[in-house]
XYZ file of C-alpha atoms in Angstrom:
442
model
C 0.000 0.000 0.000
C 1.203 3.496 -0.878
C -0.509 5.934 1.521
C -0.489 9.468 0.157
C -0.615 12.531 2.394
C -3.740 13.583 0.459
C -5.708 10.710 1.984
C -5.589 8.433 -1.075
C -4.136 4.962 -1.510
C -2.318 3.365 -4.424
C -1.491 -0.328 -4.704
C 1.929 -1.859 -5.381
C 1.928 -5.307 -7.034
C 5.043 -7.237 -8.104
C 7.157 -4.134 -7.568
C 4.962 -1.916 -9.754
C 2.747 0.917 -8.539
C -0.645 0.463 -10.208
C -2.172 3.539 -11.813
C -5.043 5.375 -10.152
C -6.290 5.295 -6.576
C -7.929 2.269 -4.988
C -9.232 3.790 -1.788
C -9.148 6.698 0.609
C -8.084 6.662 4.224
C -8.040 8.864 7.270
C -6.289 9.137 10.618
C -7.216 6.021 12.574
C -7.995 3.866 9.535
C -7.063 0.241 10.073
C -5.109 -1.532 7.335
C -4.261 -5.186 6.866
C -2.056 -6.930 4.318
C -2.498 -10.693 4.440
C -2.120 -13.961 2.544
C -5.535 -15.530 1.920
C -6.496 -19.196 1.589
C -5.684 -19.130 -2.164
C -2.157 -17.865 -1.403
C -3.020 -14.499 -2.922
C -2.345 -11.209 -1.144
C -5.371 -9.239 0.131
C -5.032 -5.542 0.895
C -7.650 -4.364 3.372
C -8.716 -0.886 4.517
C -11.149 -0.590 7.433
C -12.305 -4.173 6.969
C -12.807 -3.869 3.214
C -10.678 -5.669 0.629
C -9.525 -3.051 -1.866
C -7.219 -5.292 -3.907
C -6.290 -8.956 -4.277
C -3.271 -9.981 -6.311
C -4.304 -11.855 -9.473
C -1.473 -14.382 -9.067
C -0.840 -16.574 -5.995
C 2.453 -16.567 -4.126
C 4.936 -19.272 -5.058
C 7.571 -21.127 -3.076
C 10.158 -18.554 -4.114
C 8.077 -15.798 -2.465
C 8.542 -17.104 1.080
C 9.761 -16.339 3.647
C 8.187 -12.897 3.527
C 9.207 -9.818 5.549
C 7.374 -6.553 6.271
C 8.808 -3.362 4.731
C 8.006 0.217 5.750
C 9.171 3.448 4.098
C 8.388 7.054 5.091
C 8.449 9.552 2.215
C 7.885 12.699 4.286
C 8.546 13.844 7.805
C 5.956 13.566 10.623
C 4.403 10.405 9.180
C 3.064 8.061 11.848
C 1.912 4.436 11.616
C 0.820 2.779 14.855
C -0.340 -0.514 16.391
C 1.529 -2.995 14.187
C 0.408 -6.542 14.959
C 0.552 -9.955 13.318
C -2.897 -11.209 12.303
C -4.556 -14.463 11.416
C -6.415 -14.630 8.103
C -9.595 -12.503 8.102
C -9.094 -11.409 11.704
C -9.781 -7.781 10.836
C -12.790 -8.342 8.584
C -15.752 -6.125 9.466
C -18.805 -8.058 10.758
C -21.393 -8.767 8.049
C -24.275 -6.325 7.706
C -27.726 -7.891 7.537
C -30.590 -6.965 5.175
C -32.415 -3.909 6.458
C -29.357 -2.578 8.263
C -27.902 0.809 7.256
C -24.914 0.901 4.924
C -21.681 1.922 6.664
C -18.967 3.795 4.816
C -15.214 3.706 4.506
C -12.515 5.196 2.246
C -13.603 8.685 3.251
C -10.904 11.213 2.399
C -11.990 13.718 5.069
C -14.881 12.953 7.433
C -14.901 16.512 8.767
C -16.435 17.630 5.454
C -19.439 15.294 5.761
C -22.119 14.454 8.311
C -22.968 10.797 8.963
C -26.000 9.298 10.675
C -24.972 5.722 11.525
C -28.534 4.836 12.552
C -29.871 5.351 9.016
C -26.768 5.322 6.800
C -27.563 8.897 5.715
C -24.749 11.172 4.533
C -24.824 14.935 3.899
C -22.131 17.321 2.697
C -21.340 20.170 5.074
C -18.423 21.901 3.336
C -19.370 24.882 1.173
C -17.994 23.612 -2.135
C -19.470 22.252 -5.346
C -16.990 19.464 -6.016
C -16.296 16.036 -4.539
C -14.314 17.330 -1.538
C -14.079 14.632 1.138
C -15.658 11.932 -1.025
C -16.761 9.771 -2.963
C -17.429 7.079 -0.368
C -17.333 3.306 -0.637
C -19.351 0.831 1.421
C -17.530 -1.240 4.018
C -19.427 -4.342 2.930
C -19.753 -5.543 -0.652
C -22.241 -7.509 -2.728
C -20.730 -10.927 -3.382
C -21.707 -13.632 -5.858
C -24.471 -15.685 -4.179
C -24.222 -13.497 -1.067
C -27.154 -12.396 1.110
C -27.288 -8.660 0.341
C -27.996 -8.011 -3.331
C -28.880 -4.318 -3.372
C -29.512 -1.069 -1.524
C -32.389 1.327 -1.104
C -32.141 5.061 -0.406
C -34.134 8.310 -0.307
C -33.209 11.398 -2.330
C -32.466 14.801 -0.864
C -32.708 18.275 -2.388
C -33.072 17.819 -6.199
C -31.129 21.031 -6.801
C -28.004 19.447 -5.238
C -26.119 16.923 -7.380
C -25.200 13.443 -6.126
C -24.371 10.051 -7.605
C -25.050 6.587 -6.255
C -24.604 3.045 -7.502
C -22.285 0.071 -8.052
C -18.537 -0.166 -8.603
C -17.700 -3.523 -10.178
C -14.496 -5.434 -9.471
C -11.702 -4.633 -10.118
C -11.981 -1.360 -8.256
C -11.564 1.687 -10.461
C -8.015 2.673 -11.348
C -9.134 6.028 -12.752
C -10.306 7.515 -9.482
C -11.877 6.648 -6.161
C -15.235 4.986 -6.590
C -15.944 4.914 -10.315
C -19.686 4.564 -10.818
C -20.000 1.539 -13.101
C -23.799 1.294 -12.845
C -26.122 3.713 -11.098
C -27.710 7.141 -11.166
C -26.325 10.643 -11.410
C -28.965 12.792 -9.710
C -28.285 16.125 -11.365
C -28.950 19.497 -9.762
C -31.563 20.296 -12.423
C -33.860 17.459 -11.166
C -32.855 15.127 -13.998
C -31.833 11.503 -13.515
C -29.004 10.357 -15.737
C -27.899 6.742 -16.017
C -24.218 6.055 -15.360
C -22.956 2.989 -17.214
C -19.343 1.765 -16.902
C -18.221 5.165 -15.688
C -19.847 7.129 -18.502
C -22.927 9.322 -18.597
C -25.690 7.625 -20.563
C -29.445 7.981 -21.077
C -31.697 10.366 -19.197
C -34.177 8.435 -17.044
C -36.610 11.245 -16.266
C -36.750 13.557 -13.275
C -36.953 13.176 -9.502
C -38.213 15.006 -6.426
C -37.050 15.228 -2.831
C -38.141 12.122 -0.940
C -38.207 9.765 -3.941
C -37.239 6.198 -2.999
C -34.654 4.462 -5.187
C -33.594 0.831 -5.171
C -30.499 -0.397 -7.001
C -30.064 -4.158 -6.985
C -28.899 -7.342 -8.713
C -31.861 -9.451 -9.801
C -32.018 -13.257 -9.992
C -31.128 -13.014 -13.694
C -27.740 -11.422 -12.834
C -28.726 -7.990 -14.146
C -28.586 -4.695 -12.276
C -31.892 -2.845 -11.904
C -32.821 0.698 -10.889
C -36.263 1.376 -9.398
C -37.684 4.804 -8.595
C -40.761 4.829 -6.342
C -41.379 1.160 -7.261
C -41.214 1.752 -11.033
C -38.402 -0.011 -12.920
C -36.535 2.615 -14.957
C -33.343 0.828 -16.092
C -31.857 -2.675 -16.444
C -28.216 -3.497 -17.186
C -26.554 -6.153 -19.304
C -25.515 -9.371 -17.549
C -23.070 -8.969 -14.667
C -20.278 -11.518 -14.994
C -18.866 -13.527 -12.061
C -15.528 -11.762 -12.527
C -17.189 -8.407 -11.765
C -17.850 -9.437 -8.153
C -17.447 -8.313 -5.412
C -19.471 -5.140 -6.033
C -19.001 -2.014 -3.931
C -21.627 0.650 -3.218
C -20.383 4.115 -4.220
C -21.801 7.463 -3.065
C -20.647 10.857 -4.310
C -21.862 14.195 -2.959
C -21.076 17.020 -5.363
C -22.915 20.147 -4.219
C -22.915 21.896 -0.861
C -25.708 20.523 1.376
C -26.336 17.585 -0.955
C -27.371 14.380 0.785
C -28.640 10.819 0.425
C -30.794 9.410 3.208
C -31.991 6.145 4.774
C -29.467 3.998 2.921
C -29.909 0.322 3.767
C -29.134 -3.144 2.422
C -31.766 -5.353 0.791
C -31.794 -9.060 -0.034
C -34.155 -10.914 -2.371
C -36.830 -11.134 0.332
C -36.822 -7.331 0.684
C -36.853 -6.551 -3.028
C -39.662 -4.196 -4.006
C -42.134 -5.686 -6.470
C -42.072 -3.264 -9.419
C -45.299 -1.504 -10.311
C -46.204 -2.090 -13.936
C -47.098 0.994 -15.950
C -49.796 -1.152 -17.523
C -51.702 -1.503 -14.231
C -51.256 2.031 -12.892
C -54.463 3.957 -13.586
C -53.796 7.110 -11.584
C -50.976 9.305 -12.822
C -48.404 9.657 -10.029
C -46.136 12.701 -10.261
C -42.507 13.496 -9.478
C -39.913 16.111 -10.444
C -41.884 19.013 -9.010
C -40.536 21.698 -6.680
C -42.559 21.389 -3.429
C -41.964 25.053 -2.629
C -43.761 25.982 -5.858
C -46.062 23.045 -6.636
C -48.492 21.238 -4.321
C -49.188 17.555 -4.979
C -51.906 15.458 -3.354
C -51.047 11.849 -4.198
C -54.396 10.234 -3.181
C -56.356 12.480 -5.574
C -53.477 12.970 -8.101
C -54.210 16.720 -7.969
C -51.285 18.959 -8.891
C -51.311 22.756 -8.427
C -48.856 25.606 -8.762
C -48.949 27.260 -5.356
C -46.401 30.028 -5.808
C -42.892 31.113 -6.906
C -41.974 33.706 -9.479
C -40.647 32.948 -12.921
C -42.217 31.139 -15.839
C -42.835 27.392 -15.734
C -43.114 24.947 -12.844
C -44.574 21.475 -13.092
C -44.044 17.747 -12.798
C -43.574 14.521 -14.715
C -45.278 11.141 -14.453
C -43.591 8.331 -12.549
C -44.874 5.734 -15.013
C -44.744 6.068 -18.783
C -45.760 4.661 -22.137
C -42.987 2.125 -22.686
C -43.606 1.263 -26.358
C -46.078 1.504 -29.213
C -47.788 -1.657 -27.916
C -48.217 -0.493 -24.303
C -51.658 -0.807 -22.762
C -51.736 2.783 -21.480
C -51.983 5.059 -24.495
C -53.703 8.192 -23.229
C -53.843 10.841 -20.505
C -57.106 12.191 -19.080
C -57.560 15.137 -16.678
C -59.785 18.007 -15.621
C -58.519 21.598 -15.346
C -58.813 23.211 -11.940
C -59.433 26.684 -13.434
C -60.348 28.052 -16.843
C -58.399 31.281 -16.462
C -54.942 29.958 -15.506
C -52.467 29.056 -18.249
C -50.752 25.661 -18.327
C -49.400 23.009 -20.711
C -50.334 19.317 -20.367
C -49.099 16.585 -22.671
C -46.500 13.998 -23.662
C -42.732 14.216 -23.649
C -39.872 11.819 -24.300
C -38.279 10.674 -21.050
C -34.842 11.396 -22.514
C -35.742 15.072 -23.062
C -37.558 15.808 -19.809
C -36.398 18.406 -17.278
C -39.557 20.404 -16.438
C -37.678 23.593 -17.233
C -39.809 25.090 -20.027
C -42.670 24.372 -22.398
C -40.410 24.003 -25.420
C -39.368 20.532 -24.259
C -42.917 19.172 -24.478
C -43.433 17.135 -27.644
C -47.239 17.263 -27.871
C -49.675 18.930 -25.522
C -52.790 20.930 -24.842
C -52.244 24.604 -24.049
C -54.989 25.775 -21.691
C -54.954 29.532 -22.137
C -55.793 31.882 -19.255
C -58.847 33.256 -21.062
C -60.732 29.970 -21.364
C -59.716 28.634 -24.787
C -57.444 25.801 -25.924
C -54.637 25.464 -28.451
C -52.146 22.678 -29.120
C -48.380 22.536 -28.974
C -46.917 20.046 -31.473
C -43.191 19.510 -31.979
C -42.352 23.184 -31.492
C -45.395 24.655 -33.264
C -48.418 26.225 -31.534
C -51.696 25.720 -33.426
C -54.454 28.309 -33.033
C -57.478 28.059 -30.803
C -59.923 25.247 -31.502
C -62.345 25.430 -28.614
C -63.088 26.619 -25.120
C -62.831 24.702 -21.847
C -64.197 24.826 -18.334
C -63.488 23.195 -14.987
C -66.083 20.439 -15.518
C -64.629 19.388 -18.891
C -62.608 16.186 -19.256
C -59.595 16.685 -21.515
C -57.864 13.673 -23.024
C -54.695 13.213 -25.057
C -54.254 9.888 -26.893
C -51.485 8.188 -28.837
C -52.786 6.538 -32.016
C -51.637 3.277 -33.615
C -49.594 5.241 -36.163
C -48.048 7.311 -33.305
C -49.871 10.575 -34.006
C -51.463 12.401 -31.069
C -55.172 13.158 -30.778
C -56.832 15.752 -28.541
C -60.323 15.255 -27.066
C -62.781 17.261 -24.963
C -65.572 15.281 -23.252
C -65.007 12.378 -25.665
C -65.160 14.455 -28.882
C -62.119 14.599 -31.150
C -60.867 18.153 -31.602
C -57.625 17.646 -33.512
C -55.085 15.049 -34.714
C -51.480 16.186 -34.727
C -49.693 16.819 -38.002
C -46.402 15.377 -36.704
C -45.942 11.984 -35.078
C -43.642 10.058 -32.763
C -41.252 7.372 -33.998
C -40.396 4.075 -32.373
C -37.071 5.497 -31.229
C -38.831 8.134 -29.091
C -40.045 5.692 -26.422
C -40.435 5.691 -23.472
C -42.855 8.635 -23.366
C -44.154 10.205 -20.174
C -46.844 12.653 -19.160
C -45.792 16.197 -18.287
C -47.457 19.332 -16.944
C -46.032 22.852 -16.932
C -47.859 25.559 -15.002
C -47.346 29.114 -16.223
C -49.791 30.916 -13.912
C -49.932 30.634 -10.134
C -52.997 28.638 -8.955
C -53.232 26.722 -12.252
C -54.007 23.095 -11.453
C -54.869 19.604 -12.693
C -57.455 17.254 -11.197
C -58.289 13.559 -11.645
C -55.294 12.728 -13.839
C -55.489 9.138 -15.082
C -53.987 6.933 -17.764
C -56.435 5.717 -20.435
C -56.211 2.855 -22.891
C -58.135 1.407 -25.878
C -60.898 0.619 -26.423
C -61.755 4.091 -25.144
């Protein structure tokens, strides 16, 4: 082990220093270097194996002595002892128990709640000062724990969370091989093998995520019980798998982080069986949401557009749910309601909406279709039921009280799926009521 004064660790194998950093450490961290039962060398930090030599020791490698070198003055290493194999391993954490963290570069920059596994960033910086973190325990092939669940914090503070496959990243502490980058613009972006990938929609404070390995050896991401991403097969050589948490923005946090096994896996809700439209991605200081009634209302805040996005979505052209039905709360408050590609969704402005009804604040309707606003084609009132449907040829139709008002000129393509529902409120007190998914025959 090469312990840097910056709180990072490099690994030396066969006389060569391996590139990148394999862990962090802090004053008081406990390290162990040992020969395991396969005659390979394990390197352990705070009870967590950070590296195992790919080749076993041979007869020419014994006897073995301990070497110690100080590069700079004032370095201190204490409490040297001989150990038996696995003596310093951390005790296993059971399903339902909070995740505990190691490899923290500077704990003074973060706040930990050991009772819940929650972590928040307390230093006023918008970088990864003091972190990322790695879990003390790991997910092993055929082990008990096969995933984690957590609750999101402020959606204007960026974080990332997910899996780091073996071997541990050599390009930086805690590479996120599979997981979510929760951006500070409320968007969810998939991280796949260390790279930013598809957008997975938006999120709100208090959303519950679950990241896990299913019985088919694939990684899954669930948001509020809806499955939003599935990985390729995870190979045996990619175990053990570490949990990685990165806190980017000041006051960012992830809460109630705990282990789950197969018995605690959430049963995903199928978009096909969800009748009520459940909403996320809204700013609770500006938008009020009543989940039992599915009512959504802009309650305040200056600026232009505030709204939300559906948790479930139209997954493909053959999905059962093909329409969105609602009633306006007022007929003199302007808002946009319609469909949008999940990959383009951020709730930031109306121009992102692919197809929608524009409820004007003087009681008439127009449509917004792929960047073009079409003129008024009828009035509306609070007792009217408005419906937007996706046709078999992927055009969009607009209805009022069951009567067709218009069919869009443009259409979706198969590459545009999945498609979600979206609402953008322009005027304060504009609202939606009784939002439901609809399906043929209508």
